[in-house]
mmCIF file of C-alpha atoms in Angstrom:
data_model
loop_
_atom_site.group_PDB
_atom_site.id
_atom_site.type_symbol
_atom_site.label_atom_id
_atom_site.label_comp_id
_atom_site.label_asym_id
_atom_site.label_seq_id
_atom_site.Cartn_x
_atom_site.Cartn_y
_atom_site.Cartn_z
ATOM 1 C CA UNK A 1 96.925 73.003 88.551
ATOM 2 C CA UNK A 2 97.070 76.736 87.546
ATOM 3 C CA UNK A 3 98.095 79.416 89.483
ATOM 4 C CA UNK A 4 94.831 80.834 90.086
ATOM 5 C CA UNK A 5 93.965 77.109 91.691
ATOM 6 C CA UNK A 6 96.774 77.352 93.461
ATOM 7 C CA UNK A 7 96.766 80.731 94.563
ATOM 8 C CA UNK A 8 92.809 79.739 95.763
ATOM 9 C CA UNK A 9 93.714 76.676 97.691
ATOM 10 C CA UNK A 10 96.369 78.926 99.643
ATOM 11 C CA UNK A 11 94.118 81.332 100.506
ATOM 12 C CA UNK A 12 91.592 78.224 101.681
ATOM 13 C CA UNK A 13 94.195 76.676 103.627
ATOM 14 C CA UNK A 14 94.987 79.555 105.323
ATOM 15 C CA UNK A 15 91.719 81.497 105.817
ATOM 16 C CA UNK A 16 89.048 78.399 106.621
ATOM 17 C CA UNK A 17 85.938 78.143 104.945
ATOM 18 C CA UNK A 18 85.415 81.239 102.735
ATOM 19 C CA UNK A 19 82.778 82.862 100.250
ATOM 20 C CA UNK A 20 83.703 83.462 96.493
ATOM 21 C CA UNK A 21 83.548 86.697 97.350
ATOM 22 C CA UNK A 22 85.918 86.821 99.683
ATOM 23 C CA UNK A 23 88.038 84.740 97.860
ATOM 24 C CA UNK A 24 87.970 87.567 94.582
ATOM 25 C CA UNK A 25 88.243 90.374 97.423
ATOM 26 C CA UNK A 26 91.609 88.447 98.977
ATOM 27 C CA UNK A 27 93.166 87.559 95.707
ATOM 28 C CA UNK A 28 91.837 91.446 93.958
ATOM 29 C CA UNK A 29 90.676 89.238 90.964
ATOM 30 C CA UNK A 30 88.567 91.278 88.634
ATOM 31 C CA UNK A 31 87.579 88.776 86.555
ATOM 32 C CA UNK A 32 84.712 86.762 88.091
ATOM 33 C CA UNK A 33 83.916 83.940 85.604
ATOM 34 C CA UNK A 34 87.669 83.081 86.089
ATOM 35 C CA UNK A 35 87.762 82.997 89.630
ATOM 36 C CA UNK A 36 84.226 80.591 89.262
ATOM 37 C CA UNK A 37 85.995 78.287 86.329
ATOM 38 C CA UNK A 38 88.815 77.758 88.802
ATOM 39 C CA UNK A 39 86.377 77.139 91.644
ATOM 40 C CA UNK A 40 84.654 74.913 89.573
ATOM 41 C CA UNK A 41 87.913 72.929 88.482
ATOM 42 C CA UNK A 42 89.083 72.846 92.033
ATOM 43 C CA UNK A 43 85.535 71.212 93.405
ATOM 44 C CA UNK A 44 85.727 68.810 90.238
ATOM 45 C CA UNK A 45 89.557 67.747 90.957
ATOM 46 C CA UNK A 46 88.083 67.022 94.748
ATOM 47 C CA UNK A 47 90.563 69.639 95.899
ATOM 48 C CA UNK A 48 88.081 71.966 97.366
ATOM 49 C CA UNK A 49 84.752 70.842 99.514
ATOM 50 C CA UNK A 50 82.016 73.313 98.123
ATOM 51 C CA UNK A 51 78.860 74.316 100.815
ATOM 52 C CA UNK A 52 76.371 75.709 98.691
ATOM 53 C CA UNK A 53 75.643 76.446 95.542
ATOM 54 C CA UNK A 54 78.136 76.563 92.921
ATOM 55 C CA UNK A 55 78.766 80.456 91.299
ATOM 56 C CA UNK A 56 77.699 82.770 93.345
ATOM 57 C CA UNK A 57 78.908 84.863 95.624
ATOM 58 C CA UNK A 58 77.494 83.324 98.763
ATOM 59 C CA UNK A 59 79.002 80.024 98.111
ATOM 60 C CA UNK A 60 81.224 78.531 100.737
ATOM 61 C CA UNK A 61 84.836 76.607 99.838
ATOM 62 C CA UNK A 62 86.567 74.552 102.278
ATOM 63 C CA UNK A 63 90.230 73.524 101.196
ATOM 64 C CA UNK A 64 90.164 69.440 101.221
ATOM 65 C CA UNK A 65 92.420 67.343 102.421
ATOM 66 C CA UNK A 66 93.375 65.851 98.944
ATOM 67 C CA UNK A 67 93.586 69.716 97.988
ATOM 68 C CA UNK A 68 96.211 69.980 100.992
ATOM 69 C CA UNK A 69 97.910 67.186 99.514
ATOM 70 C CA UNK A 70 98.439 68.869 96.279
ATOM 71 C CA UNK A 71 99.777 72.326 97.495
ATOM 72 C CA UNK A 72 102.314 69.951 99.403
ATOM 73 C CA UNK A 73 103.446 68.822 95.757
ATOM 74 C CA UNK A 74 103.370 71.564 93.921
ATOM 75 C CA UNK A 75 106.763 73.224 93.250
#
């Protein structure tokens, strides 16, 4: 996991089900096709539980369990 994942499923954990965009506004990310990639990764990896349609701004991300899981391993 990167740490833009990381960073993401922190922000998830802590903040409930969020939008992408409130996701770029929390982390100041400029780059949106980044912060979607890693989005993306995180759904595909099962780490993230996505409500709505994938890239946009709308979309909803809930941190899953497994995702927990993995912030508990990483270093």
């Amino acid at each position: 996991m990167d740490a833009l994942e990381e960073r993401l499923l922190r922000e998830l954990r802590r903040g409930g089900q969020l939008t992408a965009d409130d996701l770029a506004n929390r982390l100041q990310a400029r780059h949106w096709v980044e912060l979607s990639t890693a989005l993306s990764q995180l759904a595909s990896k099962g780490y993230v539980t996505v409500i709505g349609p994938l890239g946009r701004a709308s979309t909803r991300y809930k941190v899953h369990p497994q995702g927990v899981a993995a912030l508990d391993r990483a270093p």
